[in-house]
mmCIF file of N, CA and C in Angstrom:
data_model
loop_
_atom_site.group_PDB
_atom_site.id
_atom_site.type_symbol
_atom_site.label_atom_id
_atom_site.label_comp_id
_atom_site.label_asym_id
_atom_site.label_seq_id
_atom_site.Cartn_x
_atom_site.Cartn_y
_atom_site.Cartn_z
ATOM 1 N N MET A 1 146.036 73.285 155.413
ATOM 2 C CA MET A 1 146.226 74.564 154.741
ATOM 3 C C MET A 1 146.013 74.356 153.244
ATOM 4 N N PRO A 2 145.199 75.221 152.593
ATOM 5 C CA PRO A 2 144.944 75.049 151.163
ATOM 6 C C PRO A 2 146.179 75.396 150.331
ATOM 7 N N ARG A 3 146.227 74.814 149.170
ATOM 8 C CA ARG A 3 147.348 75.085 148.264
ATOM 9 C C ARG A 3 147.228 76.487 147.692
ATOM 10 N N PRO A 4 148.378 77.139 147.428
ATOM 11 C CA PRO A 4 148.317 78.485 146.841
ATOM 12 C C PRO A 4 147.850 78.431 145.387
ATOM 13 N N THR A 5 147.129 79.458 144.979
ATOM 14 C CA THR A 5 146.655 79.531 143.596
ATOM 15 C C THR A 5 147.770 80.056 142.699
ATOM 16 N N ALA A 6 147.537 80.010 141.405
ATOM 17 C CA ALA A 6 148.530 80.500 140.444
ATOM 18 C C ALA A 6 148.751 82.005 140.608
ATOM 19 N N ALA A 7 147.692 82.734 140.916
ATOM 20 C CA ALA A 7 147.822 84.182 141.122
ATOM 21 C C ALA A 7 148.677 84.482 142.345
ATOM 22 N N GLN A 8 148.491 83.723 143.423
ATOM 23 C CA GLN A 8 149.294 83.927 144.619
ATOM 24 C C GLN A 8 150.765 83.648 144.342
ATOM 25 N N LEU A 9 151.053 82.567 143.625
ATOM 26 C CA LEU A 9 152.444 82.247 143.296
ATOM 27 C C LEU A 9 153.069 83.313 142.406
ATOM 28 N N ALA A 10 152.328 83.785 141.429
ATOM 29 C CA ALA A 10 152.855 84.791 140.505
ATOM 30 C C ALA A 10 153.122 86.117 141.212
ATOM 31 N N TYR A 11 152.153 86.596 141.992
ATOM 32 C CA TYR A 11 152.339 87.873 142.699
ATOM 33 C C TYR A 11 153.467 87.779 143.726
ATOM 34 N N GLY A 12 153.516 86.689 144.465
ATOM 35 C CA GLY A 12 154.568 86.529 145.463
ATOM 36 C C GLY A 12 155.951 86.463 144.836
ATOM 37 N N SER A 13 156.096 85.703 143.757
ATOM 38 C CA SER A 13 157.392 85.574 143.094
ATOM 39 C C SER A 13 157.852 86.896 142.495
ATOM 40 N N CYS A 14 156.941 87.594 141.827
ATOM 41 C CA CYS A 14 157.304 88.903 141.249
ATOM 42 C C CYS A 14 157.695 89.892 142.335
ATOM 43 N N THR A 15 156.999 89.858 143.452
ATOM 44 C CA THR A 15 157.323 90.764 144.551
ATOM 45 C C THR A 15 158.708 90.474 145.107
ATOM 46 N N VAL A 16 159.036 89.195 145.288
ATOM 47 C CA VAL A 16 160.354 88.826 145.816
ATOM 48 C C VAL A 16 161.454 89.283 144.862
ATOM 49 N N ILE A 17 161.295 89.017 143.587
ATOM 50 C CA ILE A 17 162.342 89.356 142.615
ATOM 51 C C ILE A 17 162.526 90.859 142.506
ATOM 52 N N PHE A 18 161.447 91.588 142.291
ATOM 53 C CA PHE A 18 161.567 93.029 142.080
ATOM 54 C C PHE A 18 161.970 93.779 143.353
ATOM 55 N N SER A 19 161.461 93.356 144.488
ATOM 56 C CA SER A 19 161.851 94.047 145.723
ATOM 57 C C SER A 19 163.305 93.750 146.077
ATOM 58 N N THR A 20 163.799 92.549 145.811
ATOM 59 C CA THR A 20 165.214 92.238 146.056
ATOM 60 C C THR A 20 166.106 93.101 145.174
ATOM 61 N N LEU A 21 165.781 93.164 143.884
ATOM 62 C CA LEU A 21 166.589 93.994 142.986
ATOM 63 C C LEU A 21 166.553 95.467 143.385
ATOM 64 N N ALA A 22 165.374 95.966 143.717
ATOM 65 C CA ALA A 22 165.247 97.382 144.083
ATOM 66 C C ALA A 22 166.032 97.700 145.352
ATOM 67 N N MET A 23 165.896 96.845 146.356
ATOM 68 C CA MET A 23 166.609 97.113 147.614
ATOM 69 C C MET A 23 168.118 96.981 147.445
ATOM 70 N N LEU A 24 168.576 96.009 146.647
ATOM 71 C CA LEU A 24 170.017 95.872 146.423
ATOM 72 C C LEU A 24 170.576 97.062 145.655
ATOM 73 N N LEU A 25 169.822 97.536 144.666
ATOM 74 C CA LEU A 25 170.300 98.690 143.899
ATOM 75 C C LEU A 25 170.262 99.978 144.713
ATOM 76 N N LEU A 26 169.237 100.144 145.527
ATOM 77 C CA LEU A 26 169.126 101.372 146.314
ATOM 78 C C LEU A 26 170.100 101.409 147.492
ATOM 79 N N SER A 27 170.337 100.269 148.113
ATOM 80 C CA SER A 27 171.230 100.260 149.281
ATOM 81 C C SER A 27 172.703 100.191 148.889
ATOM 82 N N GLN A 28 173.004 99.697 147.736
ATOM 83 C CA GLN A 28 174.375 99.531 147.235
ATOM 84 C C GLN A 28 175.261 98.808 148.247
ATOM 85 N N THR A 29 174.707 97.801 148.891
ATOM 86 C CA THR A 29 175.466 97.038 149.874
ATOM 87 C C THR A 29 176.296 95.958 149.172
ATOM 88 N N SER A 30 177.435 95.652 149.756
ATOM 89 C CA SER A 30 178.279 94.587 149.204
ATOM 90 C C SER A 30 178.649 93.561 150.266
ATOM 91 N N SER A 31 178.210 93.799 151.507
ATOM 92 C CA SER A 31 178.515 92.847 152.573
ATOM 93 C C SER A 31 177.525 91.692 152.538
ATOM 94 N N GLY A 32 177.960 90.562 153.010
ATOM 95 C CA GLY A 32 177.118 89.375 153.056
ATOM 96 C C GLY A 32 175.947 89.537 153.990
ATOM 97 N N LEU A 33 176.156 90.213 155.104
ATOM 98 C CA LEU A 33 175.084 90.426 156.068
ATOM 99 C C LEU A 33 173.997 91.325 155.482
ATOM 100 N N GLY A 34 174.374 92.377 154.755
ATOM 101 C CA GLY A 34 173.397 93.272 154.139
ATOM 102 C C GLY A 34 172.569 92.563 153.078
ATOM 103 N N ILE A 35 173.221 91.729 152.276
ATOM 104 C CA ILE A 35 172.515 90.965 151.232
ATOM 105 C C ILE A 35 171.551 89.970 151.874
ATOM 106 N N ALA A 36 171.972 89.329 152.977
ATOM 107 C CA ALA A 36 171.107 88.365 153.660
ATOM 108 C C ALA A 36 169.876 89.059 154.238
ATOM 109 N N VAL A 37 170.068 90.245 154.820
ATOM 110 C CA VAL A 37 168.934 90.991 155.393
ATOM 111 C C VAL A 37 167.964 91.409 154.290
ATOM 112 N N ILE A 38 168.490 91.878 153.173
ATOM 113 C CA ILE A 38 167.637 92.298 152.047
ATOM 114 C C ILE A 38 166.881 91.102 151.480
ATOM 115 N N THR A 39 167.581 89.974 151.359
ATOM 116 C CA THR A 39 166.938 88.773 150.813
ATOM 117 C C THR A 39 165.817 88.291 151.728
ATOM 118 N N LEU A 40 166.056 88.250 153.011
ATOM 119 C CA LEU A 40 165.022 87.800 153.953
ATOM 120 C C LEU A 40 163.834 88.764 153.991
ATOM 121 N N SER A 41 164.128 90.056 153.938
ATOM 122 C CA SER A 41 163.017 91.009 153.944
ATOM 123 C C SER A 41 162.207 90.924 152.646
ATOM 124 N N ALA A 42 162.863 90.668 151.511
ATOM 125 C CA ALA A 42 162.137 90.497 150.247
ATOM 126 C C ALA A 42 161.278 89.237 150.281
ATOM 127 N N LEU A 43 161.789 88.166 150.872
ATOM 128 C CA LEU A 43 160.991 86.941 151.007
ATOM 129 C C LEU A 43 159.774 87.167 151.902
ATOM 130 N N ALA A 44 159.958 87.903 152.988
ATOM 131 C CA ALA A 44 158.837 88.192 153.883
ATOM 132 C C ALA A 44 157.790 89.050 153.172
ATOM 133 N N LEU A 45 158.267 90.029 152.414
ATOM 134 C CA LEU A 45 157.333 90.880 151.665
ATOM 135 C C LEU A 45 156.582 90.070 150.601
ATOM 136 N N GLY A 46 157.285 89.173 149.909
ATOM 137 C CA GLY A 46 156.639 88.315 148.911
ATOM 138 C C GLY A 46 155.606 87.391 149.526
ATOM 139 N N LEU A 47 155.918 86.863 150.710
ATOM 140 C CA LEU A 47 154.962 86.006 151.409
ATOM 141 C C LEU A 47 153.729 86.801 151.828
ATOM 142 N N LEU A 48 153.938 88.019 152.291
ATOM 143 C CA LEU A 48 152.814 88.870 152.680
ATOM 144 C C LEU A 48 151.919 89.180 151.490
ATOM 145 N N VAL A 49 152.518 89.489 150.349
ATOM 146 C CA VAL A 49 151.734 89.783 149.145
ATOM 147 C C VAL A 49 150.970 88.547 148.687
ATOM 148 N N ALA A 50 151.618 87.385 148.716
ATOM 149 C CA ALA A 50 150.963 86.154 148.262
ATOM 150 C C ALA A 50 149.788 85.775 149.151
ATOM 151 N N VAL A 51 149.901 86.045 150.432
ATOM 152 C CA VAL A 51 148.816 85.691 151.356
ATOM 153 C C VAL A 51 147.644 86.653 151.222
ATOM 154 N N THR A 52 147.912 87.906 150.911
ATOM 155 C CA THR A 52 146.835 88.904 150.861
ATOM 156 C C THR A 52 146.164 89.019 149.502
ATOM 157 N N VAL A 53 146.568 88.235 148.500
ATOM 158 C CA VAL A 53 145.890 88.247 147.201
ATOM 159 C C VAL A 53 144.471 87.735 147.421
ATOM 160 N N PRO A 54 143.457 88.473 146.950
ATOM 161 C CA PRO A 54 142.075 88.013 147.176
ATOM 162 C C PRO A 54 141.803 86.700 146.462
ATOM 163 N N LEU A 55 141.215 85.789 147.194
ATOM 164 C CA LEU A 55 140.864 84.482 146.648
ATOM 165 C C LEU A 55 139.472 84.532 146.042
ATOM 166 N N PRO A 56 139.203 83.698 145.024
ATOM 167 C CA PRO A 56 137.837 83.654 144.484
ATOM 168 C C PRO A 56 136.877 83.104 145.530
ATOM 169 N N LYS A 57 135.706 83.716 145.612
ATOM 170 C CA LYS A 57 134.714 83.309 146.608
ATOM 171 C C LYS A 57 134.062 82.005 146.179
ATOM 172 N N ARG A 58 133.940 81.096 147.127
ATOM 173 C CA ARG A 58 133.265 79.821 146.856
ATOM 174 C C ARG A 58 131.806 79.945 147.263
ATOM 175 N N VAL A 59 130.932 79.412 146.448
ATOM 176 C CA VAL A 59 129.498 79.483 146.706
ATOM 177 C C VAL A 59 129.081 78.177 147.357
ATOM 178 N N ARG A 60 128.474 78.293 148.525
ATOM 179 C CA ARG A 60 127.957 77.104 149.204
ATOM 180 C C ARG A 60 126.574 76.774 148.660
ATOM 181 N N SER A 61 126.222 75.522 148.691
ATOM 182 C CA SER A 61 124.942 75.108 148.114
ATOM 183 C C SER A 61 123.757 75.636 148.918
ATOM 184 N N GLY A 62 123.913 75.910 150.194
ATOM 185 C CA GLY A 62 122.809 76.377 151.014
ATOM 186 C C GLY A 62 122.737 77.879 151.159
ATOM 187 N N SER A 63 123.648 78.617 150.565
ATOM 188 C CA SER A 63 123.667 80.057 150.769
ATOM 189 C C SER A 63 122.743 80.765 149.794
ATOM 190 N N LEU A 64 122.473 82.019 150.083
ATOM 191 C CA LEU A 64 121.611 82.811 149.220
ATOM 192 C C LEU A 64 122.316 83.184 147.914
ATOM 193 N N ALA A 65 123.632 83.150 147.895
ATOM 194 C CA ALA A 65 124.367 83.520 146.687
ATOM 195 C C ALA A 65 124.163 82.509 145.567
ATOM 196 N N ALA A 66 123.696 81.305 145.901
ATOM 197 C CA ALA A 66 123.493 80.279 144.886
ATOM 198 C C ALA A 66 122.202 80.495 144.097
ATOM 199 N N VAL A 67 121.335 81.387 144.557
ATOM 200 C CA VAL A 67 120.083 81.655 143.863
ATOM 201 C C VAL A 67 120.384 82.492 142.625
ATOM 202 N N PRO A 68 119.953 82.040 141.437
ATOM 203 C CA PRO A 68 120.255 82.805 140.228
ATOM 204 C C PRO A 68 119.496 84.122 140.199
ATOM 205 N N ALA A 69 120.098 85.099 139.581
ATOM 206 C CA ALA A 69 119.475 86.415 139.451
ATOM 207 C C ALA A 69 118.340 86.344 138.440
ATOM 208 N N PRO A 70 117.301 87.147 138.620
ATOM 209 C CA PRO A 70 116.195 87.125 137.655
ATOM 210 C C PRO A 70 116.650 87.668 136.304
ATOM 211 N N ALA A 71 116.041 87.141 135.268
ATOM 212 C CA ALA A 71 116.388 87.576 133.906
ATOM 213 C C ALA A 71 115.868 88.991 133.678
ATOM 214 N N PRO A 72 116.600 89.793 132.908
ATOM 215 C CA PRO A 72 116.128 91.153 132.651
ATOM 216 C C PRO A 72 114.868 91.150 131.791
ATOM 217 N N ALA A 73 114.064 92.177 131.952
ATOM 218 C CA ALA A 73 112.824 92.294 131.191
ATOM 219 C C ALA A 73 113.149 92.504 129.717
ATOM 220 N N PRO A 74 112.368 91.910 128.813
ATOM 221 C CA PRO A 74 112.651 92.089 127.386
ATOM 222 C C PRO A 74 112.414 93.537 126.958
ATOM 223 N N VAL A 75 113.233 93.985 126.059
ATOM 224 C CA VAL A 75 113.140 95.352 125.560
ATOM 225 C C VAL A 75 112.231 95.356 124.337
ATOM 226 N N GLN A 76 111.236 96.234 124.350
ATOM 227 C CA GLN A 76 110.332 96.320 123.209
ATOM 228 C C GLN A 76 110.972 97.174 122.131
ATOM 229 N N GLU A 77 110.900 96.677 120.920
ATOM 230 C CA GLU A 77 111.480 97.414 119.804
ATOM 231 C C GLU A 77 110.509 98.503 119.376
ATOM 232 N N ARG A 78 111.004 99.704 119.292
ATOM 233 C CA ARG A 78 110.155 100.814 118.899
ATOM 234 C C ARG A 78 110.334 101.082 117.415
ATOM 235 N N VAL A 79 109.231 101.218 116.738
ATOM 236 C CA VAL A 79 109.253 101.497 115.312
ATOM 237 C C VAL A 79 109.476 102.992 115.137
ATOM 238 N N PRO A 80 110.435 103.386 114.321
ATOM 239 C CA PRO A 80 110.666 104.823 114.120
ATOM 240 C C PRO A 80 109.438 105.526 113.548
ATOM 241 N N ALA A 81 109.336 106.818 113.808
ATOM 242 C CA ALA A 81 108.176 107.605 113.382
ATOM 243 C C ALA A 81 108.085 107.687 111.866
ATOM 244 N N GLN A 82 109.201 107.591 111.172
ATOM 245 C CA GLN A 82 109.175 107.659 109.711
ATOM 246 C C GLN A 82 108.411 106.484 109.122
ATOM 247 N N ARG A 83 108.573 105.308 109.691
ATOM 248 C CA ARG A 83 107.841 104.140 109.188
ATOM 249 C C ARG A 83 106.346 104.304 109.431
ATOM 250 N N GLU A 84 105.987 104.816 110.619
ATOM 251 C CA GLU A 84 104.574 105.005 110.928
ATOM 252 C C GLU A 84 103.948 106.036 109.989
ATOM 253 N N THR A 85 104.664 107.123 109.744
ATOM 254 C CA THR A 85 104.162 108.165 108.865
ATOM 255 C C THR A 85 104.013 107.648 107.445
ATOM 256 N N ALA A 86 104.985 106.833 107.000
ATOM 257 C CA ALA A 86 104.914 106.292 105.641
ATOM 258 C C ALA A 86 103.737 105.335 105.496
ATOM 259 N N SER A 87 103.482 104.518 106.514
ATOM 260 C CA SER A 87 102.360 103.586 106.402
ATOM 261 C C SER A 87 101.021 104.319 106.445
ATOM 262 N N VAL A 88 100.930 105.377 107.246
ATOM 263 C CA VAL A 88 99.688 106.148 107.300
ATOM 264 C C VAL A 88 99.454 106.870 105.979
ATOM 265 N N SER A 89 100.508 107.470 105.427
ATOM 266 C CA SER A 89 100.331 108.200 104.170
ATOM 267 C C SER A 89 100.033 107.241 103.019
ATOM 268 N N ALA A 90 100.573 106.024 103.068
ATOM 269 C CA ALA A 90 100.276 105.044 102.016
ATOM 270 C C ALA A 90 98.826 104.597 102.095
ATOM 271 N N SER A 91 98.327 104.409 103.313
ATOM 272 C CA SER A 91 96.930 103.997 103.439
ATOM 273 C C SER A 91 95.982 105.131 103.076
ATOM 274 N N LEU A 92 96.377 106.357 103.361
ATOM 275 C CA LEU A 92 95.524 107.483 102.998
ATOM 276 C C LEU A 92 95.529 107.733 101.493
ATOM 277 N N SER A 93 96.634 107.468 100.848
ATOM 278 C CA SER A 93 96.687 107.703 99.414
ATOM 279 C C SER A 93 95.860 106.676 98.646
ATOM 280 N N SER A 94 95.668 105.491 99.247
ATOM 281 C CA SER A 94 94.853 104.492 98.569
ATOM 282 C C SER A 94 93.367 104.842 98.613
ATOM 283 N N VAL A 95 92.968 105.607 99.585
ATOM 284 C CA VAL A 95 91.580 106.040 99.692
ATOM 285 C C VAL A 95 91.431 107.277 98.812
ATOM 286 N N SER A 96 90.342 107.367 98.159
ATOM 287 C CA SER A 96 90.146 108.533 97.285
ATOM 288 C C SER A 96 90.089 109.798 98.120
ATOM 289 N N SER A 97 90.583 110.876 97.561
ATOM 290 C CA SER A 97 90.655 112.138 98.300
ATOM 291 C C SER A 97 89.265 112.707 98.576
ATOM 292 N N ALA A 98 88.270 112.316 97.839
ATOM 293 C CA ALA A 98 86.926 112.843 98.063
ATOM 294 C C ALA A 98 86.309 112.259 99.318
ATOM 295 N N SER A 99 86.675 110.995 99.684
ATOM 296 C CA SER A 99 86.051 110.367 100.841
ATOM 297 C C SER A 99 86.763 110.693 102.146
ATOM 298 N N VAL A 100 87.955 111.267 102.066
ATOM 299 C CA VAL A 100 88.709 111.581 103.279
ATOM 300 C C VAL A 100 88.411 113.021 103.664
ATOM 301 N N SER A 101 87.864 113.201 104.819
ATOM 302 C CA SER A 101 87.581 114.545 105.290
ATOM 303 C C SER A 101 88.714 115.020 106.191
ATOM 304 N N SER A 102 88.731 116.277 106.476
ATOM 305 C CA SER A 102 89.796 116.825 107.322
ATOM 306 C C SER A 102 89.704 116.303 108.750
ATOM 307 N N ALA A 103 88.518 115.921 109.196
ATOM 308 C CA ALA A 103 88.359 115.403 110.555
ATOM 309 C C ALA A 103 89.024 114.041 110.698
ATOM 310 N N SER A 104 88.938 113.168 109.680
ATOM 311 C CA SER A 104 89.546 111.847 109.790
ATOM 312 C C SER A 104 91.058 111.912 109.678
ATOM 313 N N VAL A 105 91.595 112.890 108.962
ATOM 314 C CA VAL A 105 93.035 113.037 108.844
ATOM 315 C C VAL A 105 93.616 113.552 110.154
ATOM 316 N N SER A 106 92.918 114.479 110.809
ATOM 317 C CA SER A 106 93.424 115.021 112.064
ATOM 318 C C SER A 106 93.311 114.018 113.197
ATOM 319 N N ALA A 107 92.499 112.970 113.032
ATOM 320 C CA ALA A 107 92.351 111.961 114.077
ATOM 321 C C ALA A 107 93.545 111.011 114.121
ATOM 322 N N VAL A 108 94.362 110.954 113.039
ATOM 323 C CA VAL A 108 95.510 110.070 113.018
ATOM 324 C C VAL A 108 96.625 110.764 113.778
ATOM 325 N N ARG A 109 97.055 110.167 114.890
ATOM 326 C CA ARG A 109 98.095 110.750 115.739
ATOM 327 C C ARG A 109 99.206 109.739 115.929
ATOM 328 N N GLU A 110 100.361 110.235 116.257
ATOM 329 C CA GLU A 110 101.468 109.344 116.544
ATOM 330 C C GLU A 110 101.295 108.789 117.945
ATOM 331 N N PRO A 111 101.682 107.542 118.177
ATOM 332 C CA PRO A 111 101.489 106.955 119.508
ATOM 333 C C PRO A 111 102.379 107.650 120.537
ATOM 334 N N ALA A 112 101.879 107.671 121.769
ATOM 335 C CA ALA A 112 102.629 108.317 122.856
ATOM 336 C C ALA A 112 103.848 107.479 123.172
ATOM 337 N N GLY A 113 104.970 108.140 123.424
ATOM 338 C CA GLY A 113 106.221 107.452 123.724
ATOM 339 C C GLY A 113 106.222 106.867 125.130
ATOM 340 N N PRO A 114 107.114 105.890 125.360
ATOM 341 C CA PRO A 114 107.140 105.257 126.711
ATOM 342 C C PRO A 114 107.694 106.174 127.750
#
């Protein structure tokens, strides 16, 4: 039988203590037989809680769970439209206004979004 984990010991002990106090306070018994019954039932409840605490899953070397998950796809950084507009207007301002026709200005478009 495997040894109990720290979580099992903690949950079981807390259950025994709190359930004993609650049952003694609610029943208001003062006889020895009543206290013994409450104590035994609290121990049984604590044992039940300790056994049902989920254990961490162990990964076997031959199982499919040992295969690492694929890495997520890298996220492409999108340049804000303000930067694109500023770079286009800076390049257009360097060209003389006489050589830029309205057709070449209308050809500059913002890239389509993903």
